[in-house]
C-alpha cells in the first residue's frame, strides 16, 4: 500500500476539535451541528456543481474498483419519473467478503481515535458534496429537494457524526493499558500488566431503505466502521445511488489514510436476487443494521443469530388530543406533520385520538367533528398552493404507497380526501396530498381485536401501520380511553413517536407515564416550528429501542457498545 | 407504605464514596476492592456467627413474605453429604409477576443514584454476612470453604458492585434535562425543553447456576435492579440458599428505603417443574441472565425473543505451551489452575497444546512426554497432602461430573490418573484429584472433524467441553499448528479463557492476534500467584462476549446499556 497521504496528525488537526464538540453535544444534548442546513451554506457554485455532478452520474457505470466484481446491475427509476440508468458492480461474495477482512488488523491497530478521525474525514467529504447527494436522495426517495437536501445531507451527516462520537467514547472508556497490583499482606504484591484492545466483531452489513438511504444508513455505517468493523453496504434496490456515493467517498478516504479501501464495499443485487437474506446468515456477517418492513426485520432478528441485529421496523404513531391553549398552532403543526413527505416518514403520526365529546381549546370547546374538520381545513390551507404543496409533499416513493392511499376511502368516512398535484418540473411524479379517515376507537372494538378475535383486526385498519399519506381521526370515549389505546398500540404495534396536546398537568403526567412504561418518545404541545416527526441529532433520540417499532435507538451507548469487544491481555509484571 | 427508615441522605453519606471509588476503578482498572478477602476481616465473632446462622437455616422454612406463595419446595443436598432440608416458597406467577411490577414507577422515579445506593446497601448487608453466605455457597456448590468464602463472598460482591457502577454511569451519561435552542437566522430560535429518563424494560429474570450462584448471579441481578427493573431470581435447584438469602436481604433493604420489596422476588421450582423455560418466554420477562449449559443458553437465545438475553455457556479453554523461562513456575501455576475446585470452573484450562517435538525452557529442552510427566508430577505434588488437597479441590458438584471423570480413561492414554480423597469432616463428599489425558491434535484429525465428518467429532473428545477435573495434553505438530487449533477451538466451541507460555515475542504477538481476532481473553506467562482461571472485578473482564462461550462480558457497558431505555419528553419552551 502506498504511503498515507492523510497522516494521523493531519486528521487530528482537522477533525479532533469537531469530535470534541460532538462529544460535548451528546453529553449536554444542547443544539449543535457542524453541517449547514441551508443550501446557500456550501458556496456559490455548489448548487450548480452538485446538480452537474448528479447529472454526470446518470447513464454511467459506477466504478468502485472493489474485488470480486462479476457483472453490473442497477435499475433505479426516480419517483419523479426518469430512470437513473446507473449501473453498479455486482459482487462475488466469495471474493469480496475475504477481501473485506484483510484490512481489519491494521484498522484495529489504528485505534479508536484514528478510526474516528478517518470517519470524520469521510463525513467532511460527503458534506462538501451535499448538493450532489441531495439530488441523489431526491431521485431515489421521492423527497422534495429541500427535504432531500436537509434530511439526506446535514441531518444524515449529523447522525453519522453522532454515531462516531458514541463509538469513540465507548471504546476509550476502558484504558489501553493498566498496571494492577494486589497487596498480599507481608508478601510481595501480585502484579500484572494489562492491555485492553477494542476488537471488531467482523463484517457489518447495512441493509438500506428506500425513503431515507443516508439518514437511516449513516448511524449503523459509521458506528460499525468506527468500532473497527468492515462495512458492507447493501442498498435498497430503488435507492442505491446515495449509498454508492457514500461507499466511494469512504474507500477514497481509507486509501488516502493508508488503510485498505475494501474495509467499505458495496453489494447491489440483481432484480429479484434478494441478497440481503443470503448475506444476513453468512458467518462472516457479525453485525446487521436494517431499516424497513416489520416482516423482514423480524426475520433478521430470528435468523441472523450469528450477528448483532439492529432493526428499525414499522410502528403506529399516535397523537393524543386532549386540550390545547393554542388551537390554531396545534392544527397547523399537525397539518405540517401529516403533509411532510406525504406522510412517508417512520415518524409521521398515523392515529389522532380525539375525544368523542370534543376538547377544550383557547378558541372554545371543539367537538370531535369540528376538530377533524378544522384539521382537514388546515391541511388543505397548507397545501392549497401547488408549488408549496410540491415543495412539502415530494413524490410517492413507490406504487404500494399509492395503492394504500387509493384504498383509504374504504377504511372509513373520509374527512379529507387526497388530492392529486401536478409537478410542473416532473410531470410523471405521483404527488398526493394526505387523506384523513374517521375511525371509531370504541373500547369494545379494539379489545375484541386484541383478544385475538382474528378477523376483528381487519376491522381496525388504524391499528396496522398504513405507511404513507393516510391518517386516522380516531374517536375515543375519553382521554383515559385514549391513553389505554395509546398504551396498547405502543406495546403491541410499536411507535417511533408519540405526540400529545393537553393543558392539564395531570393528563400530561398520565401521558408521560404511559410513554415511560411502554418506552416511547413523547413530544408535548408542539405548536410552532418543531414537529413530532423530526428529531435532531446530538439531542433527540430517534426511537427508543424499547417497543416493537425498533430494537435500537439512534443513537445511544447500546447502539455502539456491542459492535466491538474489549480483549484483555495480561502478563506478569 | 411506611416512611423510609433509610433516607436518601443516609444512603448517600454511607455509600456515595464507595460508588465513586468503584467508578474510578472501572476507568483505571487498577486493583481495588472494598470487600475483605480474608475471613478474619469480618470481626472476631463472624466465623462462629456465620456458621451458626447457616446452621439455623437448616431444616426450616425460608419465609420471604412475597405475594402468591402457593406452597413450599426445596431439596438441596450438599455435595459434602448432608441434606440442607430448607423449604422455599413456591410462587404462583399469576400473582407474583403483577405484584413485582407494582413498584416499578417509584423505583424509576427514584433515579439512577438512589437506585445505585440502595444496591450498595444490599451489598453491604450481604458483605456483613459473608461467613453465612460462605457456608451456603460451600454446601450448594461443593467449593472448599476458603474458595466459597472468597469467590462466593467478596469476589461476588465485587462483581455486583462493578455492575452497579457500570449501570449508574450508563444512566447518567444522558443528562436528566436539557434546553435546546436552534438558531433560525433573523427569526426567533426554535426552543425546546427536554427531559430524559432512564426507563426499565420490565421484569428481569436471573437463572442461577449450581457452581457459582452468587458470583455468576450478582452481575445480572444488580445490573438489572440498578437500571430500574424488578428482579425475579430463579436459582438452580441445587443451589437455592445463597440466592434466597440474597433475595431476603434485598427485600429488607428495599422496604427500609421506602420501596416495594416485591421489586426482588424468588422463584424456586418443584422437582422437574422446569420453570425457567416457562418464565423465559412470558411477556412480562424482558431481561434474562443465564449461566449454564450451552444447550439451554442457545434455547433461551432462540426462544426468549421478547427479552434481552445474557448468557454464559460452555467453552473449551486452551493453554498454548510454546516455551518458558520459568519451567517450574509454569508447571506449578498450571497445576494449581487444574486443581482449583476440581476443574469445575468455567475458566479452568481444558486443553494444553504442547508441541510434539518439545519446548525450550530455562531447564533445557523438554519433550512432550517430559512436559506432560512434569505437569502430572506437579499436580501430584500440589495435592499430595490430603488436607491441602481437600482445601483446594472441594467436592464434585454433582454425579455427572464424577461420571465424566470416571470415563476419562477411555478418552486416551491417562498421563495422570484421578485419585480419590477422603474428607475427614464430610465422609460422604466425593473428592477427586484431576486427571490428565494425552491426546493427539494432528491437523488431519481435527480438520476432518470440522469438515463435518460426523462421527469424527466423537473421536476428538478434547474439542467438546469436558466440565470437571479432566484436561487434555494435546500433542501438536508445532506452535503454528497450536495457534490454528486455538483459533478454531475459540471460534467453534468458544472459550472463557486462553493461556499461553512463550519466550518469543513473535509467537506472543501471533497468539495475541488470534485472541484479538477471535475475541478471547488472554493470560500470558503466568508463573506466580495469579491464575488463568481467576479474574478480578473492576480490572479483568470475565469472558469477552465475542465468542460462543458467552454473549456478554462481565462487566462492560454493553452488559448494562440495553437493560433500560432513555425516554425523552420534549416540550416547547
mmCIF file with all atom_site columns, N, CA and C in Angstrom, chain A residues 69-111:
data_model
loop_
_atom_site.group_PDB
_atom_site.id
_atom_site.type_symbol
_atom_site.label_atom_id
_atom_site.label_alt_id
_atom_site.label_comp_id
_atom_site.label_asym_id
_atom_site.label_entity_id
_atom_site.label_seq_id
_atom_site.pdbx_PDB_ins_code
_atom_site.Cartn_x
_atom_site.Cartn_y
_atom_site.Cartn_z
_atom_site.occupancy
_atom_site.B_iso_or_equiv
_atom_site.pdbx_formal_charge
_atom_site.auth_seq_id
_atom_site.auth_comp_id
_atom_site.auth_asym_id
_atom_site.auth_atom_id
_atom_site.pdbx_PDB_model_num
ATOM 1   N N  . UNK A 1 69  ? -15.861 -8.168  -8.551  1.00 0.00 ? 69  UNK A N  1
ATOM 2   C CA . UNK A 1 69  ? -16.973 -7.704  -9.382  1.00 0.00 ? 69  UNK A CA 1
ATOM 3   C C  . UNK A 1 69  ? -17.191 -8.706  -10.520 1.00 0.00 ? 69  UNK A C  1
ATOM 4   N N  . UNK A 1 70  ? -18.395 -9.249  -10.568 1.00 0.00 ? 70  UNK A N  1
ATOM 5   C CA . UNK A 1 70  ? -18.666 -10.285 -11.575 1.00 0.00 ? 70  UNK A CA 1
ATOM 6   C C  . UNK A 1 70  ? -19.783 -9.862  -12.525 1.00 0.00 ? 70  UNK A C  1
ATOM 7   N N  . UNK A 1 71  ? -20.036 -8.570  -12.610 1.00 0.00 ? 71  UNK A N  1
ATOM 8   C CA . UNK A 1 71  ? -21.069 -8.088  -13.523 1.00 0.00 ? 71  UNK A CA 1
ATOM 9   C C  . UNK A 1 71  ? -21.571 -6.744  -13.058 1.00 0.00 ? 71  UNK A C  1
ATOM 10  N N  . UNK A 1 72  ? -22.596 -6.264  -13.716 1.00 0.00 ? 72  UNK A N  1
ATOM 11  C CA . UNK A 1 72  ? -23.126 -4.940  -13.429 1.00 0.00 ? 72  UNK A CA 1
ATOM 12  C C  . UNK A 1 72  ? -24.636 -5.017  -13.332 1.00 0.00 ? 72  UNK A C  1
ATOM 13  N N  . UNK A 1 73  ? -25.183 -4.221  -12.448 1.00 0.00 ? 73  UNK A N  1
ATOM 14  C CA . UNK A 1 73  ? -26.631 -4.261  -12.259 1.00 0.00 ? 73  UNK A CA 1
ATOM 15  C C  . UNK A 1 73  ? -27.124 -2.899  -11.771 1.00 0.00 ? 73  UNK A C  1
ATOM 16  N N  . UNK A 1 74  ? -28.408 -2.699  -11.834 1.00 0.00 ? 74  UNK A N  1
ATOM 17  C CA . UNK A 1 74  ? -28.973 -1.429  -11.361 1.00 0.00 ? 74  UNK A CA 1
ATOM 18  C C  . UNK A 1 74  ? -30.134 -1.024  -12.244 1.00 0.00 ? 74  UNK A C  1
ATOM 19  N N  . UNK A 1 75  ? -31.161 -0.509  -11.649 1.00 0.00 ? 75  UNK A N  1
ATOM 20  C CA . UNK A 1 75  ? -32.304 -0.092  -12.446 1.00 0.00 ? 75  UNK A CA 1
ATOM 21  C C  . UNK A 1 75  ? -33.165 0.901   -11.699 1.00 0.00 ? 75  UNK A C  1
ATOM 22  N N  . UNK A 1 76  ? -32.515 1.870   -11.042 1.00 0.00 ? 76  UNK A N  1
ATOM 23  C CA . UNK A 1 76  ? -33.293 2.842   -10.272 1.00 0.00 ? 76  UNK A CA 1
ATOM 24  C C  . UNK A 1 76  ? -34.100 3.755   -11.196 1.00 0.00 ? 76  UNK A C  1
ATOM 25  N N  . UNK A 1 77  ? -35.338 3.940   -10.830 1.00 0.00 ? 77  UNK A N  1
ATOM 26  C CA . UNK A 1 77  ? -36.204 4.890   -11.535 1.00 0.00 ? 77  UNK A CA 1
ATOM 27  C C  . UNK A 1 77  ? -36.638 5.931   -10.512 1.00 0.00 ? 77  UNK A C  1
ATOM 28  N N  . UNK A 1 78  ? -36.392 7.171   -10.818 1.00 0.00 ? 78  UNK A N  1
ATOM 29  C CA . UNK A 1 78  ? -36.746 8.237   -9.874  1.00 0.00 ? 78  UNK A CA 1
ATOM 30  C C  . UNK A 1 78  ? -38.245 8.261   -9.629  1.00 0.00 ? 78  UNK A C  1
ATOM 31  N N  . UNK A 1 79  ? -38.668 8.424   -8.381  1.00 0.00 ? 79  UNK A N  1
ATOM 32  C CA . UNK A 1 79  ? -40.098 8.648   -8.127  1.00 0.00 ? 79  UNK A CA 1
ATOM 33  C C  . UNK A 1 79  ? -40.601 9.878   -8.875  1.00 0.00 ? 79  UNK A C  1
ATOM 34  N N  . UNK A 1 80  ? -39.695 10.712  -9.348  1.00 0.00 ? 80  UNK A N  1
ATOM 35  C CA . UNK A 1 80  ? -40.084 11.877  -10.152 1.00 0.00 ? 80  UNK A CA 1
ATOM 36  C C  . UNK A 1 80  ? -40.191 11.525  -11.637 1.00 0.00 ? 80  UNK A C  1
ATOM 37  N N  . UNK A 1 81  ? -39.917 10.267  -11.987 1.00 0.00 ? 81  UNK A N  1
ATOM 38  C CA . UNK A 1 81  ? -40.128 9.851   -13.361 1.00 0.00 ? 81  UNK A CA 1
ATOM 39  C C  . UNK A 1 81  ? -38.938 9.226   -14.065 1.00 0.00 ? 81  UNK A C  1
ATOM 40  N N  . UNK A 1 82  ? -37.853 9.988   -14.231 1.00 0.00 ? 82  UNK A N  1
ATOM 41  C CA . UNK A 1 82  ? -36.769 9.487   -15.072 1.00 0.00 ? 82  UNK A CA 1
ATOM 42  C C  . UNK A 1 82  ? -36.054 8.249   -14.492 1.00 0.00 ? 82  UNK A C  1
ATOM 43  N N  . UNK A 1 83  ? -35.636 7.389   -15.401 1.00 0.00 ? 83  UNK A N  1
ATOM 44  C CA . UNK A 1 83  ? -34.745 6.309   -14.994 1.00 0.00 ? 83  UNK A CA 1
ATOM 45  C C  . UNK A 1 83  ? -33.355 6.907   -14.782 1.00 0.00 ? 83  UNK A C  1
ATOM 46  N N  . UNK A 1 84  ? -32.657 6.434   -13.738 1.00 0.00 ? 84  UNK A N  1
ATOM 47  C CA . UNK A 1 84  ? -31.316 6.988   -13.495 1.00 0.00 ? 84  UNK A CA 1
ATOM 48  C C  . UNK A 1 84  ? -30.279 6.381   -14.425 1.00 0.00 ? 84  UNK A C  1
ATOM 49  N N  . UNK A 1 85  ? -30.527 5.141   -14.834 1.00 0.00 ? 85  UNK A N  1
ATOM 50  C CA . UNK A 1 85  ? -29.611 4.447   -15.751 1.00 0.00 ? 85  UNK A CA 1
ATOM 51  C C  . UNK A 1 85  ? -28.174 4.426   -15.230 1.00 0.00 ? 85  UNK A C  1
ATOM 52  N N  . UNK A 1 86  ? -28.037 4.142   -13.959 1.00 0.00 ? 86  UNK A N  1
ATOM 53  C CA . UNK A 1 86  ? -26.701 3.940   -13.388 1.00 0.00 ? 86  UNK A CA 1
ATOM 54  C C  . UNK A 1 86  ? -26.529 2.442   -13.144 1.00 0.00 ? 86  UNK A C  1
ATOM 55  N N  . UNK A 1 87  ? -25.366 1.931   -13.535 1.00 0.00 ? 87  UNK A N  1
ATOM 56  C CA . UNK A 1 87  ? -25.071 0.523   -13.270 1.00 0.00 ? 87  UNK A CA 1
ATOM 57  C C  . UNK A 1 87  ? -23.991 0.414   -12.193 1.00 0.00 ? 87  UNK A C  1
ATOM 58  N N  . UNK A 1 88  ? -24.194 -0.537  -11.296 1.00 0.00 ? 88  UNK A N  1
ATOM 59  C CA . UNK A 1 88  ? -23.275 -0.713  -10.174 1.00 0.00 ? 88  UNK A CA 1
ATOM 60  C C  . UNK A 1 88  ? -22.611 -2.086  -10.263 1.00 0.00 ? 88  UNK A C  1
ATOM 61  N N  . UNK A 1 89  ? -21.436 -2.213  -9.669  1.00 0.00 ? 89  UNK A N  1
ATOM 62  C CA . UNK A 1 89  ? -20.784 -3.531  -9.669  1.00 0.00 ? 89  UNK A CA 1
ATOM 63  C C  . UNK A 1 89  ? -21.625 -4.542  -8.895  1.00 0.00 ? 89  UNK A C  1
ATOM 64  N N  . UNK A 1 90  ? -21.712 -5.731  -9.436  1.00 0.00 ? 90  UNK A N  1
ATOM 65  C CA . UNK A 1 90  ? -22.319 -6.846  -8.700  1.00 0.00 ? 90  UNK A CA 1
ATOM 66  C C  . UNK A 1 90  ? -21.185 -7.677  -8.130  1.00 0.00 ? 90  UNK A C  1
ATOM 67  N N  . UNK A 1 91  ? -21.324 -8.065  -6.866  1.00 0.00 ? 91  UNK A N  1
ATOM 68  C CA . UNK A 1 91  ? -20.180 -8.666  -6.169  1.00 0.00 ? 91  UNK A CA 1
ATOM 69  C C  . UNK A 1 91  ? -20.273 -10.185 -6.077  1.00 0.00 ? 91  UNK A C  1
ATOM 70  N N  . UNK A 1 92  ? -19.148 -10.835 -6.321  1.00 0.00 ? 92  UNK A N  1
ATOM 71  C CA . UNK A 1 92  ? -18.985 -12.250 -5.988  1.00 0.00 ? 92  UNK A CA 1
ATOM 72  C C  . UNK A 1 92  ? -18.573 -12.288 -4.519  1.00 0.00 ? 92  UNK A C  1
ATOM 73  N N  . UNK A 1 93  ? -19.504 -12.722 -3.669  1.00 0.00 ? 93  UNK A N  1
ATOM 74  C CA . UNK A 1 93  ? -19.258 -12.649 -2.224  1.00 0.00 ? 93  UNK A CA 1
ATOM 75  C C  . UNK A 1 93  ? -18.078 -13.502 -1.786  1.00 0.00 ? 93  UNK A C  1
ATOM 76  N N  . UNK A 1 94  ? -17.832 -14.579 -2.528  1.00 0.00 ? 94  UNK A N  1
ATOM 77  C CA . UNK A 1 94  ? -16.716 -15.460 -2.145  1.00 0.00 ? 94  UNK A CA 1
ATOM 78  C C  . UNK A 1 94  ? -15.379 -14.746 -2.308  1.00 0.00 ? 94  UNK A C  1
ATOM 79  N N  . UNK A 1 95  ? -15.350 -13.742 -3.153  1.00 0.00 ? 95  UNK A N  1
ATOM 80  C CA . UNK A 1 95  ? -14.130 -12.952 -3.332  1.00 0.00 ? 95  UNK A CA 1
ATOM 81  C C  . UNK A 1 95  ? -14.181 -11.696 -2.453  1.00 0.00 ? 95  UNK A C  1
ATOM 82  N N  . UNK A 1 96  ? -15.329 -11.047 -2.454  1.00 0.00 ? 96  UNK A N  1
ATOM 83  C CA . UNK A 1 96  ? -15.416 -9.756  -1.766  1.00 0.00 ? 96  UNK A CA 1
ATOM 84  C C  . UNK A 1 96  ? -15.294 -9.885  -0.248  1.00 0.00 ? 96  UNK A C  1
ATOM 85  N N  . UNK A 1 97  ? -16.002 -10.844 0.331   1.00 0.00 ? 97  UNK A N  1
ATOM 86  C CA . UNK A 1 97  ? -16.007 -10.916 1.805   1.00 0.00 ? 97  UNK A CA 1
ATOM 87  C C  . UNK A 1 97  ? -14.613 -11.172 2.379   1.00 0.00 ? 97  UNK A C  1
ATOM 88  N N  . UNK A 1 98  ? -13.864 -12.147 1.857   1.00 0.00 ? 98  UNK A N  1
ATOM 89  C CA . UNK A 1 98  ? -12.500 -12.308 2.388   1.00 0.00 ? 98  UNK A CA 1
ATOM 90  C C  . UNK A 1 98  ? -11.647 -11.049 2.184   1.00 0.00 ? 98  UNK A C  1
ATOM 91  N N  . UNK A 1 99  ? -11.826 -10.386 1.049   1.00 0.00 ? 99  UNK A N  1
ATOM 92  C CA . UNK A 1 99  ? -11.041 -9.166  0.802   1.00 0.00 ? 99  UNK A CA 1
ATOM 93  C C  . UNK A 1 99  ? -11.384 -8.083  1.822   1.00 0.00 ? 99  UNK A C  1
ATOM 94  N N  . UNK A 1 100 ? -12.629 -8.038  2.252   1.00 0.00 ? 100 UNK A N  1
ATOM 95  C CA . UNK A 1 100 ? -13.029 -7.025  3.228   1.00 0.00 ? 100 UNK A CA 1
ATOM 96  C C  . UNK A 1 100 ? -12.387 -7.264  4.594   1.00 0.00 ? 100 UNK A C  1
ATOM 97  N N  . UNK A 1 101 ? -12.078 -8.522  4.878   1.00 0.00 ? 101 UNK A N  1
ATOM 98  C CA . UNK A 1 101 ? -11.483 -8.842  6.186   1.00 0.00 ? 101 UNK A CA 1
ATOM 99  C C  . UNK A 1 101 ? -9.976  -8.571  6.228   1.00 0.00 ? 101 UNK A C  1
ATOM 100 N N  . UNK A 1 102 ? -9.368  -8.485  5.049   1.00 0.00 ? 102 UNK A N  1
ATOM 101 C CA . UNK A 1 102 ? -7.903  -8.398  5.006   1.00 0.00 ? 102 UNK A CA 1
ATOM 102 C C  . UNK A 1 102 ? -7.356  -7.179  5.746   1.00 0.00 ? 102 UNK A C  1
ATOM 103 N N  . UNK A 1 103 ? -8.075  -6.080  5.708   1.00 0.00 ? 103 UNK A N  1
ATOM 104 C CA . UNK A 1 103 ? -7.556  -4.856  6.322   1.00 0.00 ? 103 UNK A CA 1
ATOM 105 C C  . UNK A 1 103 ? -7.936  -4.658  7.774   1.00 0.00 ? 103 UNK A C  1
ATOM 106 N N  . UNK A 1 104 ? -8.611  -5.657  8.362   1.00 0.00 ? 104 UNK A N  1
ATOM 107 C CA . UNK A 1 104 ? -9.128  -5.488  9.728   1.00 0.00 ? 104 UNK A CA 1
ATOM 108 C C  . UNK A 1 104 ? -8.025  -5.283  10.772  1.00 0.00 ? 104 UNK A C  1
ATOM 109 N N  . UNK A 1 105 ? -6.907  -6.000  10.596  1.00 0.00 ? 105 UNK A N  1
ATOM 110 C CA . UNK A 1 105 ? -5.838  -5.919  11.592  1.00 0.00 ? 105 UNK A CA 1
ATOM 111 C C  . UNK A 1 105 ? -5.285  -4.503  11.692  1.00 0.00 ? 105 UNK A C  1
ATOM 112 N N  . UNK A 1 106 ? -4.972  -3.906  10.553  1.00 0.00 ? 106 UNK A N  1
ATOM 113 C CA . UNK A 1 106 ? -4.411  -2.550  10.556  1.00 0.00 ? 106 UNK A CA 1
ATOM 114 C C  . UNK A 1 106 ? -5.443  -1.538  11.063  1.00 0.00 ? 106 UNK A C  1
ATOM 115 N N  . UNK A 1 107 ? -6.691  -1.778  10.713  1.00 0.00 ? 107 UNK A N  1
ATOM 116 C CA . UNK A 1 107 ? -7.766  -0.879  11.157  1.00 0.00 ? 107 UNK A CA 1
ATOM 117 C C  . UNK A 1 107 ? -7.937  -0.968  12.673  1.00 0.00 ? 107 UNK A C  1
ATOM 118 N N  . UNK A 1 108 ? -7.802  -2.186  13.217  1.00 0.00 ? 108 UNK A N  1
ATOM 119 C CA . UNK A 1 108 ? -7.870  -2.351  14.679  1.00 0.00 ? 108 UNK A CA 1
ATOM 120 C C  . UNK A 1 108 ? -6.694  -1.647  15.335  1.00 0.00 ? 108 UNK A C  1
ATOM 121 N N  . UNK A 1 109 ? -5.509  -1.871  14.785  1.00 0.00 ? 109 UNK A N  1
ATOM 122 C CA . UNK A 1 109 ? -4.304  -1.305  15.397  1.00 0.00 ? 109 UNK A CA 1
ATOM 123 C C  . UNK A 1 109 ? -4.283  0.220   15.333  1.00 0.00 ? 109 UNK A C  1
ATOM 124 N N  . UNK A 1 110 ? -5.007  0.782   14.393  1.00 0.00 ? 110 UNK A N  1
ATOM 125 C CA . UNK A 1 110 ? -5.056  2.248   14.291  1.00 0.00 ? 110 UNK A CA 1
ATOM 126 C C  . UNK A 1 110 ? -5.639  2.864   15.552  1.00 0.00 ? 110 UNK A C  1
ATOM 127 N N  . UNK A 1 111 ? -6.507  2.131   16.218  1.00 0.00 ? 111 UNK A N  1
ATOM 128 C CA . UNK A 1 111 ? -7.070  2.616   17.484  1.00 0.00 ? 111 UNK A CA 1
ATOM 129 C C  . UNK A 1 111 ? -8.302  3.478   17.286  1.00 0.00 ? 111 UNK A C  1
#
